[in-house]
């Protein structure tokens, strides 16, 4: 769905999220897909604040690393269950045997965890002043078409490229977050989001022609995955 089309904004409302939460069974998971090449930072903040007004412990997961066509998913659980990385690794192995998912990110636990973008709940203090999207105040349906026009005239930008890289950096200023604690494994999950943020920034820089700085960021990301976060700023 496209945010500026009539009626689509209702899928981002507080009432819709409350209806979803009411129908989730124990152990249930809700994923809200966000096309960041069709949302500005303003619309993202409204949706994020609205989502957090209904769900606790919300984590962010990437769809791709493409700097221009990036997607994110807001993931909420019906309860306080955690993600068991040992179980995830076993299930990824089953997928490899079945050969159902050729996606390279699903080929290993590291690849899967590089899709972990961080903890949206850690952004709650920043989002306290953001307005909420509701049935009687449909801000997304009102703003999205205007943002589209502004982008077309060079007066606004989508939440992609440098803007998204900056958002990842804001999330990563929290050394360890409640969302990280929902991921159980032998390794600190913040390692993956810190490395992935560097990989994404590298993709953005490479697309802009800054190849040497991009390669340096990639090296830093690989080193971080090898040694862990000790000594990382």
mmCIF file with all atom_site columns, N, CA, C and O in Angstrom, residues 117-169:
data_model
loop_
_atom_site.group_PDB
_atom_site.id
_atom_site.type_symbol
_atom_site.label_atom_id
_atom_site.label_alt_id
_atom_site.label_comp_id
_atom_site.label_asym_id
_atom_site.label_entity_id
_atom_site.label_seq_id
_atom_site.pdbx_PDB_ins_code
_atom_site.Cartn_x
_atom_site.Cartn_y
_atom_site.Cartn_z
_atom_site.occupancy
_atom_site.B_iso_or_equiv
_atom_site.pdbx_formal_charge
_atom_site.auth_seq_id
_atom_site.auth_comp_id
_atom_site.auth_asym_id
_atom_site.auth_atom_id
_atom_site.pdbx_PDB_model_num
ATOM 1   N N  . UNK A 1 117 ? 17.716  -3.710 13.243 1.00 0.00 ? 117 UNK A N  1
ATOM 2   C CA . UNK A 1 117 ? 18.099  -2.291 13.195 1.00 0.00 ? 117 UNK A CA 1
ATOM 3   C C  . UNK A 1 117 ? 18.110  -1.640 14.564 1.00 0.00 ? 117 UNK A C  1
ATOM 4   O O  . UNK A 1 117 ? 18.668  -0.551 14.719 1.00 0.00 ? 117 UNK A O  1
ATOM 5   N N  . UNK A 1 118 ? 17.491  -2.269 15.562 1.00 0.00 ? 118 UNK A N  1
ATOM 6   C CA . UNK A 1 118 ? 17.544  -1.698 16.894 1.00 0.00 ? 118 UNK A CA 1
ATOM 7   C C  . UNK A 1 118 ? 16.187  -1.656 17.572 1.00 0.00 ? 118 UNK A C  1
ATOM 8   O O  . UNK A 1 118 ? 15.221  -2.287 17.136 1.00 0.00 ? 118 UNK A O  1
ATOM 9   N N  . UNK A 1 119 ? 16.133  -0.885 18.616 1.00 0.00 ? 119 UNK A N  1
ATOM 10  C CA . UNK A 1 119 ? 14.992  -0.852 19.516 1.00 0.00 ? 119 UNK A CA 1
ATOM 11  C C  . UNK A 1 119 ? 14.231  0.456  19.343 1.00 0.00 ? 119 UNK A C  1
ATOM 12  O O  . UNK A 1 119 ? 14.725  1.522  19.701 1.00 0.00 ? 119 UNK A O  1
ATOM 13  N N  . UNK A 1 120 ? 13.029  0.390  18.782 1.00 0.00 ? 120 UNK A N  1
ATOM 14  C CA . UNK A 1 120 ? 12.224  1.604  18.644 1.00 0.00 ? 120 UNK A CA 1
ATOM 15  C C  . UNK A 1 120 ? 11.822  2.153  20.003 1.00 0.00 ? 120 UNK A C  1
ATOM 16  O O  . UNK A 1 120 ? 11.703  3.369  20.182 1.00 0.00 ? 120 UNK A O  1
ATOM 17  N N  . UNK A 1 121 ? 11.650  1.263  20.985 1.00 0.00 ? 121 UNK A N  1
ATOM 18  C CA . UNK A 1 121 ? 11.250  1.710  22.320 1.00 0.00 ? 121 UNK A CA 1
ATOM 19  C C  . UNK A 1 121 ? 12.265  2.671  22.924 1.00 0.00 ? 121 UNK A C  1
ATOM 20  O O  . UNK A 1 121 ? 11.906  3.543  23.716 1.00 0.00 ? 121 UNK A O  1
ATOM 21  N N  . UNK A 1 122 ? 13.530  2.530  22.542 1.00 0.00 ? 122 UNK A N  1
ATOM 22  C CA . UNK A 1 122 ? 14.559  3.434  23.069 1.00 0.00 ? 122 UNK A CA 1
ATOM 23  C C  . UNK A 1 122 ? 14.370  4.860  22.562 1.00 0.00 ? 122 UNK A C  1
ATOM 24  O O  . UNK A 1 122 ? 14.935  5.802  23.117 1.00 0.00 ? 122 UNK A O  1
ATOM 25  N N  . UNK A 1 123 ? 13.568  5.017  21.503 1.00 0.00 ? 123 UNK A N  1
ATOM 26  C CA . UNK A 1 123 ? 13.310  6.346  20.948 1.00 0.00 ? 123 UNK A CA 1
ATOM 27  C C  . UNK A 1 123 ? 12.077  7.009  21.559 1.00 0.00 ? 123 UNK A C  1
ATOM 28  O O  . UNK A 1 123 ? 11.713  8.118  21.167 1.00 0.00 ? 123 UNK A O  1
ATOM 29  N N  . UNK A 1 124 ? 11.422  6.323  22.490 1.00 0.00 ? 124 UNK A N  1
ATOM 30  C CA . UNK A 1 124 ? 10.190  6.851  23.069 1.00 0.00 ? 124 UNK A CA 1
ATOM 31  C C  . UNK A 1 124 ? 10.345  8.268  23.645 1.00 0.00 ? 124 UNK A C  1
ATOM 32  O O  . UNK A 1 124 ? 9.479   9.125  23.410 1.00 0.00 ? 124 UNK A O  1
ATOM 33  N N  . UNK A 1 125 ? 11.424  8.578  24.395 1.00 0.00 ? 125 UNK A N  1
ATOM 34  C CA . UNK A 1 125 ? 11.547  9.948  24.902 1.00 0.00 ? 125 UNK A CA 1
ATOM 35  C C  . UNK A 1 125 ? 11.593  11.000 23.789 1.00 0.00 ? 125 UNK A C  1
ATOM 36  O O  . UNK A 1 125 ? 10.998  12.075 23.919 1.00 0.00 ? 125 UNK A O  1
ATOM 37  N N  . UNK A 1 126 ? 12.272  10.680 22.697 1.00 0.00 ? 126 UNK A N  1
ATOM 38  C CA . UNK A 1 126 ? 12.342  11.637 21.587 1.00 0.00 ? 126 UNK A CA 1
ATOM 39  C C  . UNK A 1 126 ? 10.990  11.799 20.911 1.00 0.00 ? 126 UNK A C  1
ATOM 40  O O  . UNK A 1 126 ? 10.674  12.876 20.375 1.00 0.00 ? 126 UNK A O  1
ATOM 41  N N  . UNK A 1 127 ? 10.172  10.759 20.934 1.00 0.00 ? 127 UNK A N  1
ATOM 42  C CA . UNK A 1 127 ? 8.899   10.771 20.226 1.00 0.00 ? 127 UNK A CA 1
ATOM 43  C C  . UNK A 1 127 ? 7.737   11.264 21.079 1.00 0.00 ? 127 UNK A C  1
ATOM 44  O O  . UNK A 1 127 ? 6.596   11.302 20.605 1.00 0.00 ? 127 UNK A O  1
ATOM 45  N N  . UNK A 1 128 ? 8.027   11.666 22.321 1.00 0.00 ? 128 UNK A N  1
ATOM 46  C CA . UNK A 1 128 ? 6.950   12.105 23.205 1.00 0.00 ? 128 UNK A CA 1
ATOM 47  C C  . UNK A 1 128 ? 6.186   13.301 22.654 1.00 0.00 ? 128 UNK A C  1
ATOM 48  O O  . UNK A 1 128 ? 4.993   13.460 22.912 1.00 0.00 ? 128 UNK A O  1
ATOM 49  N N  . UNK A 1 129 ? 6.858   14.143 21.894 1.00 0.00 ? 129 UNK A N  1
ATOM 50  C CA . UNK A 1 129 ? 6.201   15.346 21.363 1.00 0.00 ? 129 UNK A CA 1
ATOM 51  C C  . UNK A 1 129 ? 5.576   15.112 19.991 1.00 0.00 ? 129 UNK A C  1
ATOM 52  O O  . UNK A 1 129 ? 4.930   16.012 19.452 1.00 0.00 ? 129 UNK A O  1
ATOM 53  N N  . UNK A 1 130 ? 5.762   13.913 19.429 1.00 0.00 ? 130 UNK A N  1
ATOM 54  C CA . UNK A 1 130 ? 5.188   13.630 18.113 1.00 0.00 ? 130 UNK A CA 1
ATOM 55  C C  . UNK A 1 130 ? 3.680   13.465 18.228 1.00 0.00 ? 130 UNK A C  1
ATOM 56  O O  . UNK A 1 130 ? 3.169   12.904 19.194 1.00 0.00 ? 130 UNK A O  1
ATOM 57  N N  . UNK A 1 131 ? 2.963   13.975 17.246 1.00 0.00 ? 131 UNK A N  1
ATOM 58  C CA . UNK A 1 131 ? 1.518   13.815 17.229 1.00 0.00 ? 131 UNK A CA 1
ATOM 59  C C  . UNK A 1 131 ? 1.160   12.386 16.832 1.00 0.00 ? 131 UNK A C  1
ATOM 60  O O  . UNK A 1 131 ? 1.935   11.703 16.166 1.00 0.00 ? 131 UNK A O  1
ATOM 61  N N  . UNK A 1 132 ? -0.024  11.933 17.254 1.00 0.00 ? 132 UNK A N  1
ATOM 62  C CA . UNK A 1 132 ? -0.466  10.582 16.956 1.00 0.00 ? 132 UNK A CA 1
ATOM 63  C C  . UNK A 1 132 ? -1.428  10.585 15.766 1.00 0.00 ? 132 UNK A C  1
ATOM 64  O O  . UNK A 1 132 ? -2.105  11.568 15.494 1.00 0.00 ? 132 UNK A O  1
ATOM 65  N N  . UNK A 1 133 ? -1.463  9.471  15.072 1.00 0.00 ? 133 UNK A N  1
ATOM 66  C CA . UNK A 1 133 ? -2.354  9.290  13.927 1.00 0.00 ? 133 UNK A CA 1
ATOM 67  C C  . UNK A 1 133 ? -3.571  8.500  14.389 1.00 0.00 ? 133 UNK A C  1
ATOM 68  O O  . UNK A 1 133 ? -3.432  7.392  14.907 1.00 0.00 ? 133 UNK A O  1
ATOM 69  N N  . UNK A 1 134 ? -4.753  9.062  14.216 1.00 0.00 ? 134 UNK A N  1
ATOM 70  C CA . UNK A 1 134 ? -5.973  8.407  14.684 1.00 0.00 ? 134 UNK A CA 1
ATOM 71  C C  . UNK A 1 134 ? -7.079  8.568  13.653 1.00 0.00 ? 134 UNK A C  1
ATOM 72  O O  . UNK A 1 134 ? -6.942  9.318  12.679 1.00 0.00 ? 134 UNK A O  1
ATOM 73  N N  . UNK A 1 135 ? -8.186  7.859  13.888 1.00 0.00 ? 135 UNK A N  1
ATOM 74  C CA . UNK A 1 135 ? -9.292  7.929  12.943 1.00 0.00 ? 135 UNK A CA 1
ATOM 75  C C  . UNK A 1 135 ? -9.865  9.340  12.840 1.00 0.00 ? 135 UNK A C  1
ATOM 76  O O  . UNK A 1 135 ? -10.269 9.775  11.756 1.00 0.00 ? 135 UNK A O  1
ATOM 77  N N  . UNK A 1 136 ? -9.928  10.047 13.975 1.00 0.00 ? 136 UNK A N  1
ATOM 78  C CA . UNK A 1 136 ? -10.496 11.391 13.927 1.00 0.00 ? 136 UNK A CA 1
ATOM 79  C C  . UNK A 1 136 ? -9.457  12.461 13.605 1.00 0.00 ? 136 UNK A C  1
ATOM 80  O O  . UNK A 1 136 ? -9.820  13.604 13.308 1.00 0.00 ? 136 UNK A O  1
ATOM 81  N N  . UNK A 1 137 ? -8.188  12.103 13.671 1.00 0.00 ? 137 UNK A N  1
ATOM 82  C CA . UNK A 1 137 ? -7.113  13.018 13.264 1.00 0.00 ? 137 UNK A CA 1
ATOM 83  C C  . UNK A 1 137 ? -6.152  12.247 12.345 1.00 0.00 ? 137 UNK A C  1
ATOM 84  O O  . UNK A 1 137 ? -5.056  11.869 12.747 1.00 0.00 ? 137 UNK A O  1
ATOM 85  N N  . UNK A 1 138 ? -6.565  12.019 11.103 1.00 0.00 ? 138 UNK A N  1
ATOM 86  C CA . UNK A 1 138 ? -5.783  11.191 10.164 1.00 0.00 ? 138 UNK A CA 1
ATOM 87  C C  . UNK A 1 138 ? -4.596  11.941 9.563  1.00 0.00 ? 138 UNK A C  1
ATOM 88  O O  . UNK A 1 138 ? -4.594  12.317 8.398  1.00 0.00 ? 138 UNK A O  1
ATOM 89  N N  . UNK A 1 139 ? -3.579  12.118 10.377 1.00 0.00 ? 139 UNK A N  1
ATOM 90  C CA . UNK A 1 139 ? -2.459  12.969 9.964  1.00 0.00 ? 139 UNK A CA 1
ATOM 91  C C  . UNK A 1 139 ? -1.678  12.386 8.784  1.00 0.00 ? 139 UNK A C  1
ATOM 92  O O  . UNK A 1 139 ? -1.184  13.124 7.939  1.00 0.00 ? 139 UNK A O  1
ATOM 93  N N  . UNK A 1 140 ? -1.526  11.061 8.738  1.00 0.00 ? 140 UNK A N  1
ATOM 94  C CA . UNK A 1 140 ? -0.772  10.456 7.635  1.00 0.00 ? 140 UNK A CA 1
ATOM 95  C C  . UNK A 1 140 ? -1.486  10.698 6.310  1.00 0.00 ? 140 UNK A C  1
ATOM 96  O O  . UNK A 1 140 ? -0.869  11.075 5.309  1.00 0.00 ? 140 UNK A O  1
ATOM 97  N N  . UNK A 1 141 ? -2.798  10.502 6.291  1.00 0.00 ? 141 UNK A N  1
ATOM 98  C CA . UNK A 1 141 ? -3.546  10.730 5.046  1.00 0.00 ? 141 UNK A CA 1
ATOM 99  C C  . UNK A 1 141 ? -3.492  12.198 4.636  1.00 0.00 ? 141 UNK A C  1
ATOM 100 O O  . UNK A 1 141 ? -3.501  12.512 3.449  1.00 0.00 ? 141 UNK A O  1
ATOM 101 N N  . UNK A 1 142 ? -3.398  13.085 5.598  1.00 0.00 ? 142 UNK A N  1
ATOM 102 C CA . UNK A 1 142 ? -3.315  14.520 5.306  1.00 0.00 ? 142 UNK A CA 1
ATOM 103 C C  . UNK A 1 142 ? -1.917  14.927 4.855  1.00 0.00 ? 142 UNK A C  1
ATOM 104 O O  . UNK A 1 142 ? -1.750  15.696 3.903  1.00 0.00 ? 142 UNK A O  1
ATOM 105 N N  . UNK A 1 143 ? -0.909  14.402 5.515  1.00 0.00 ? 143 UNK A N  1
ATOM 106 C CA . UNK A 1 143 ? 0.464   14.853 5.257  1.00 0.00 ? 143 UNK A CA 1
ATOM 107 C C  . UNK A 1 143 ? 1.121   14.162 4.064  1.00 0.00 ? 143 UNK A C  1
ATOM 108 O O  . UNK A 1 143 ? 1.894   14.795 3.335  1.00 0.00 ? 143 UNK A O  1
ATOM 109 N N  . UNK A 1 144 ? 0.868   12.866 3.882  1.00 0.00 ? 144 UNK A N  1
ATOM 110 C CA . UNK A 1 144 ? 1.606   12.098 2.879  1.00 0.00 ? 144 UNK A CA 1
ATOM 111 C C  . UNK A 1 144 ? 1.518   12.679 1.470  1.00 0.00 ? 144 UNK A C  1
ATOM 112 O O  . UNK A 1 144 ? 2.546   12.781 0.786  1.00 0.00 ? 144 UNK A O  1
ATOM 113 N N  . UNK A 1 145 ? 0.333   13.079 0.970  1.00 0.00 ? 145 UNK A N  1
ATOM 114 C CA . UNK A 1 145 ? 0.300   13.662 -0.379 1.00 0.00 ? 145 UNK A CA 1
ATOM 115 C C  . UNK A 1 145 ? 1.081   14.969 -0.470 1.00 0.00 ? 145 UNK A C  1
ATOM 116 O O  . UNK A 1 145 ? 1.700   15.256 -1.506 1.00 0.00 ? 145 UNK A O  1
ATOM 117 N N  . UNK A 1 146 ? 1.090   15.738 0.602  1.00 0.00 ? 146 UNK A N  1
ATOM 118 C CA . UNK A 1 146 ? 1.825   17.006 0.608  1.00 0.00 ? 146 UNK A CA 1
ATOM 119 C C  . UNK A 1 146 ? 3.334   16.753 0.633  1.00 0.00 ? 146 UNK A C  1
ATOM 120 O O  . UNK A 1 146 ? 4.108   17.477 0.007  1.00 0.00 ? 146 UNK A O  1
ATOM 121 N N  . UNK A 1 147 ? 3.740   15.711 1.369  1.00 0.00 ? 147 UNK A N  1
ATOM 122 C CA . UNK A 1 147 ? 5.151   15.351 1.375  1.00 0.00 ? 147 UNK A CA 1
ATOM 123 C C  . UNK A 1 147 ? 5.583   14.899 -0.012 1.00 0.00 ? 147 UNK A C  1
ATOM 124 O O  . UNK A 1 147 ? 6.680   15.246 -0.475 1.00 0.00 ? 147 UNK A O  1
ATOM 125 N N  . UNK A 1 148 ? 4.742   14.120 -0.694 1.00 0.00 ? 148 UNK A N  1
ATOM 126 C CA . UNK A 1 148 ? 5.061   13.689 -2.054 1.00 0.00 ? 148 UNK A CA 1
ATOM 127 C C  . UNK A 1 148 ? 5.302   14.878 -2.962 1.00 0.00 ? 148 UNK A C  1
ATOM 128 O O  . UNK A 1 148 ? 6.293   14.906 -3.713 1.00 0.00 ? 148 UNK A O  1
ATOM 129 N N  . UNK A 1 149 ? 4.446   15.877 -2.903 1.00 0.00 ? 149 UNK A N  1
ATOM 130 C CA . UNK A 1 149 ? 4.626   17.076 -3.719 1.00 0.00 ? 149 UNK A CA 1
ATOM 131 C C  . UNK A 1 149 ? 5.904   17.811 -3.346 1.00 0.00 ? 149 UNK A C  1
ATOM 132 O O  . UNK A 1 149 ? 6.636   18.292 -4.218 1.00 0.00 ? 149 UNK A O  1
ATOM 133 N N  . UNK A 1 150 ? 6.190   17.881 -2.037 1.00 0.00 ? 150 UNK A N  1
ATOM 134 C CA . UNK A 1 150 ? 7.401   18.573 -1.584 1.00 0.00 ? 150 UNK A CA 1
ATOM 135 C C  . UNK A 1 150 ? 8.650   17.854 -2.070 1.00 0.00 ? 150 UNK A C  1
ATOM 136 O O  . UNK A 1 150 ? 9.632   18.492 -2.488 1.00 0.00 ? 150 UNK A O  1
ATOM 137 N N  . UNK A 1 151 ? 8.645   16.524 -2.043 1.00 0.00 ? 151 UNK A N  1
ATOM 138 C CA . UNK A 1 151 ? 9.791   15.766 -2.540 1.00 0.00 ? 151 UNK A CA 1
ATOM 139 C C  . UNK A 1 151 ? 9.969   15.987 -4.031 1.00 0.00 ? 151 UNK A C  1
ATOM 140 O O  . UNK A 1 151 ? 11.089  16.177 -4.529 1.00 0.00 ? 151 UNK A O  1
ATOM 141 N N  . UNK A 1 152 ? 8.880   15.980 -4.769 1.00 0.00 ? 152 UNK A N  1
ATOM 142 C CA . UNK A 1 152 ? 8.947   16.184 -6.214 1.00 0.00 ? 152 UNK A CA 1
ATOM 143 C C  . UNK A 1 152 ? 9.497   17.562 -6.580 1.00 0.00 ? 152 UNK A C  1
ATOM 144 O O  . UNK A 1 152 ? 10.107  17.730 -7.641 1.00 0.00 ? 152 UNK A O  1
ATOM 145 N N  . UNK A 1 153 ? 9.312   18.546 -5.690 1.00 0.00 ? 153 UNK A N  1
ATOM 146 C CA . UNK A 1 153 ? 9.820   19.893 -5.925 1.00 0.00 ? 153 UNK A CA 1
ATOM 147 C C  . UNK A 1 153 ? 11.150  20.146 -5.225 1.00 0.00 ? 153 UNK A C  1
ATOM 148 O O  . UNK A 1 153 ? 11.629  21.283 -5.185 1.00 0.00 ? 153 UNK A O  1
ATOM 149 N N  . UNK A 1 154 ? 11.749  19.086 -4.656 1.00 0.00 ? 154 UNK A N  1
ATOM 150 C CA . UNK A 1 154 ? 13.047  19.238 -4.005 1.00 0.00 ? 154 UNK A CA 1
ATOM 151 C C  . UNK A 1 154 ? 12.994  19.950 -2.684 1.00 0.00 ? 154 UNK A C  1
ATOM 152 O O  . UNK A 1 154 ? 14.020  20.449 -2.198 1.00 0.00 ? 154 UNK A O  1
ATOM 153 N N  . UNK A 1 155 ? 11.819  19.991 -2.047 1.00 0.00 ? 155 UNK A N  1
ATOM 154 C CA . UNK A 1 155 ? 11.654  20.711 -0.791 1.00 0.00 ? 155 UNK A CA 1
ATOM 155 C C  . UNK A 1 155 ? 11.620  19.786 0.424  1.00 0.00 ? 155 UNK A C  1
ATOM 156 O O  . UNK A 1 155 ? 11.521  20.238 1.557  1.00 0.00 ? 155 UNK A O  1
ATOM 157 N N  . UNK A 1 156 ? 11.662  18.488 0.194  1.00 0.00 ? 156 UNK A N  1
ATOM 158 C CA . UNK A 1 156 ? 11.675  17.500 1.278  1.00 0.00 ? 156 UNK A CA 1
ATOM 159 C C  . UNK A 1 156 ? 12.374  16.248 0.770  1.00 0.00 ? 156 UNK A C  1
ATOM 160 O O  . UNK A 1 156 ? 12.655  16.124 -0.429 1.00 0.00 ? 156 UNK A O  1
ATOM 161 N N  . UNK A 1 157 ? 12.668  15.331 1.671  1.00 0.00 ? 157 UNK A N  1
ATOM 162 C CA . UNK A 1 157 ? 13.335  14.083 1.294  1.00 0.00 ? 157 UNK A CA 1
ATOM 163 C C  . UNK A 1 157 ? 12.643  12.911 1.976  1.00 0.00 ? 157 UNK A C  1
ATOM 164 O O  . UNK A 1 157 ? 12.006  13.064 3.028  1.00 0.00 ? 157 UNK A O  1
ATOM 165 N N  . UNK A 1 158 ? 12.765  11.750 1.367  1.00 0.00 ? 158 UNK A N  1
ATOM 166 C CA . UNK A 1 158 ? 12.268  10.530 1.998  1.00 0.00 ? 158 UNK A CA 1
ATOM 167 C C  . UNK A 1 158 ? 13.243  10.087 3.085  1.00 0.00 ? 158 UNK A C  1
ATOM 168 O O  . UNK A 1 158 ? 14.392  10.540 3.127  1.00 0.00 ? 158 UNK A O  1
ATOM 169 N N  . UNK A 1 159 ? 12.788  9.184  3.936  1.00 0.00 ? 159 UNK A N  1
ATOM 170 C CA . UNK A 1 159 ? 13.635  8.660  5.018  1.00 0.00 ? 159 UNK A CA 1
ATOM 171 C C  . UNK A 1 159 ? 14.498  7.521  4.470  1.00 0.00 ? 159 UNK A C  1
ATOM 172 O O  . UNK A 1 159 ? 14.331  6.347  4.814  1.00 0.00 ? 159 UNK A O  1
ATOM 173 N N  . UNK A 1 160 ? 15.397  7.880  3.594  1.00 0.00 ? 160 UNK A N  1
ATOM 174 C CA . UNK A 1 160 ? 16.323  6.922  2.999  1.00 0.00 ? 160 UNK A CA 1
ATOM 175 C C  . UNK A 1 160 ? 17.712  7.546  2.997  1.00 0.00 ? 160 UNK A C  1
ATOM 176 O O  . UNK A 1 160 ? 17.882  8.704  3.384  1.00 0.00 ? 160 UNK A O  1
ATOM 177 N N  . UNK A 1 161 ? 18.698  6.790  2.546  1.00 0.00 ? 161 UNK A N  1
ATOM 178 C CA . UNK A 1 161 ? 20.046  7.339  2.392  1.00 0.00 ? 161 UNK A CA 1
ATOM 179 C C  . UNK A 1 161 ? 20.587  7.942  3.665  1.00 0.00 ? 161 UNK A C  1
ATOM 180 O O  . UNK A 1 161 ? 20.483  7.357  4.752  1.00 0.00 ? 161 UNK A O  1
ATOM 181 N N  . UNK A 1 162 ? 21.166  9.144  3.594  1.00 0.00 ? 162 UNK A N  1
ATOM 182 C CA . UNK A 1 162 ? 21.781  9.765  4.771  1.00 0.00 ? 162 UNK A CA 1
ATOM 183 C C  . UNK A 1 162 ? 20.807  9.963  5.931  1.00 0.00 ? 162 UNK A C  1
ATOM 184 O O  . UNK A 1 162 ? 21.193  9.848  7.092  1.00 0.00 ? 162 UNK A O  1
ATOM 185 N N  . UNK A 1 163 ? 19.546  10.279 5.618  1.00 0.00 ? 163 UNK A N  1
ATOM 186 C CA . UNK A 1 163 ? 18.565  10.507 6.683  1.00 0.00 ? 163 UNK A CA 1
ATOM 187 C C  . UNK A 1 163 ? 18.334  9.236  7.498  1.00 0.00 ? 163 UNK A C  1
ATOM 188 O O  . UNK A 1 163 ? 18.265  9.269  8.722  1.00 0.00 ? 163 UNK A O  1
ATOM 189 N N  . UNK A 1 164 ? 18.245  8.101  6.817  1.00 0.00 ? 164 UNK A N  1
ATOM 190 C CA . UNK A 1 164 ? 18.052  6.838  7.528  1.00 0.00 ? 164 UNK A CA 1
ATOM 191 C C  . UNK A 1 164 ? 19.320  6.436  8.276  1.00 0.00 ? 164 UNK A C  1
ATOM 192 O O  . UNK A 1 164 ? 19.255  5.928  9.403  1.00 0.00 ? 164 UNK A O  1
ATOM 193 N N  . UNK A 1 165 ? 20.478  6.676  7.666  1.00 0.00 ? 165 UNK A N  1
ATOM 194 C CA . UNK A 1 165 ? 21.740  6.381  8.354  1.00 0.00 ? 165 UNK A CA 1
ATOM 195 C C  . UNK A 1 165 ? 21.834  7.176  9.653  1.00 0.00 ? 165 UNK A C  1
ATOM 196 O O  . UNK A 1 165 ? 22.318  6.669  10.673 1.00 0.00 ? 165 UNK A O  1
ATOM 197 N N  . UNK A 1 166 ? 21.371  8.431  9.627  1.00 0.00 ? 166 UNK A N  1
ATOM 198 C CA . UNK A 1 166 ? 21.374  9.252  10.841 1.00 0.00 ? 166 UNK A CA 1
ATOM 199 C C  . UNK A 1 166 ? 20.433  8.680  11.898 1.00 0.00 ? 166 UNK A C  1
ATOM 200 O O  . UNK A 1 166 ? 20.746  8.704  13.092 1.00 0.00 ? 166 UNK A O  1
ATOM 201 N N  . UNK A 1 167 ? 19.276  8.161  11.462 1.00 0.00 ? 167 UNK A N  1
ATOM 202 C CA . UNK A 1 167 ? 18.339  7.560  12.412 1.00 0.00 ? 167 UNK A CA 1
ATOM 203 C C  . UNK A 1 167 ? 18.974  6.341  13.074 1.00 0.00 ? 167 UNK A C  1
ATOM 204 O O  . UNK A 1 167 ? 18.856  6.153  14.294 1.00 0.00 ? 167 UNK A O  1
ATOM 205 N N  . UNK A 1 168 ? 19.653  5.503  12.297 1.00 0.00 ? 168 UNK A N  1
ATOM 206 C CA . UNK A 1 168 ? 20.336  4.345  12.878 1.00 0.00 ? 168 UNK A CA 1
ATOM 207 C C  . UNK A 1 168 ? 21.367  4.790  13.914 1.00 0.00 ? 168 UNK A C  1
ATOM 208 O O  . UNK A 1 168 ? 21.510  4.175  14.973 1.00 0.00 ? 168 UNK A O  1
ATOM 209 N N  . UNK A 1 169 ? 22.086  5.875  13.615 1.00 0.00 ? 169 UNK A N  1
ATOM 210 C CA . UNK A 1 169 ? 23.083  6.371  14.568 1.00 0.00 ? 169 UNK A CA 1
ATOM 211 C C  . UNK A 1 169 ? 22.414  6.851  15.859 1.00 0.00 ? 169 UNK A C  1
ATOM 212 O O  . UNK A 1 169 ? 22.960  6.664  16.953 1.00 0.00 ? 169 UNK A O  1
#
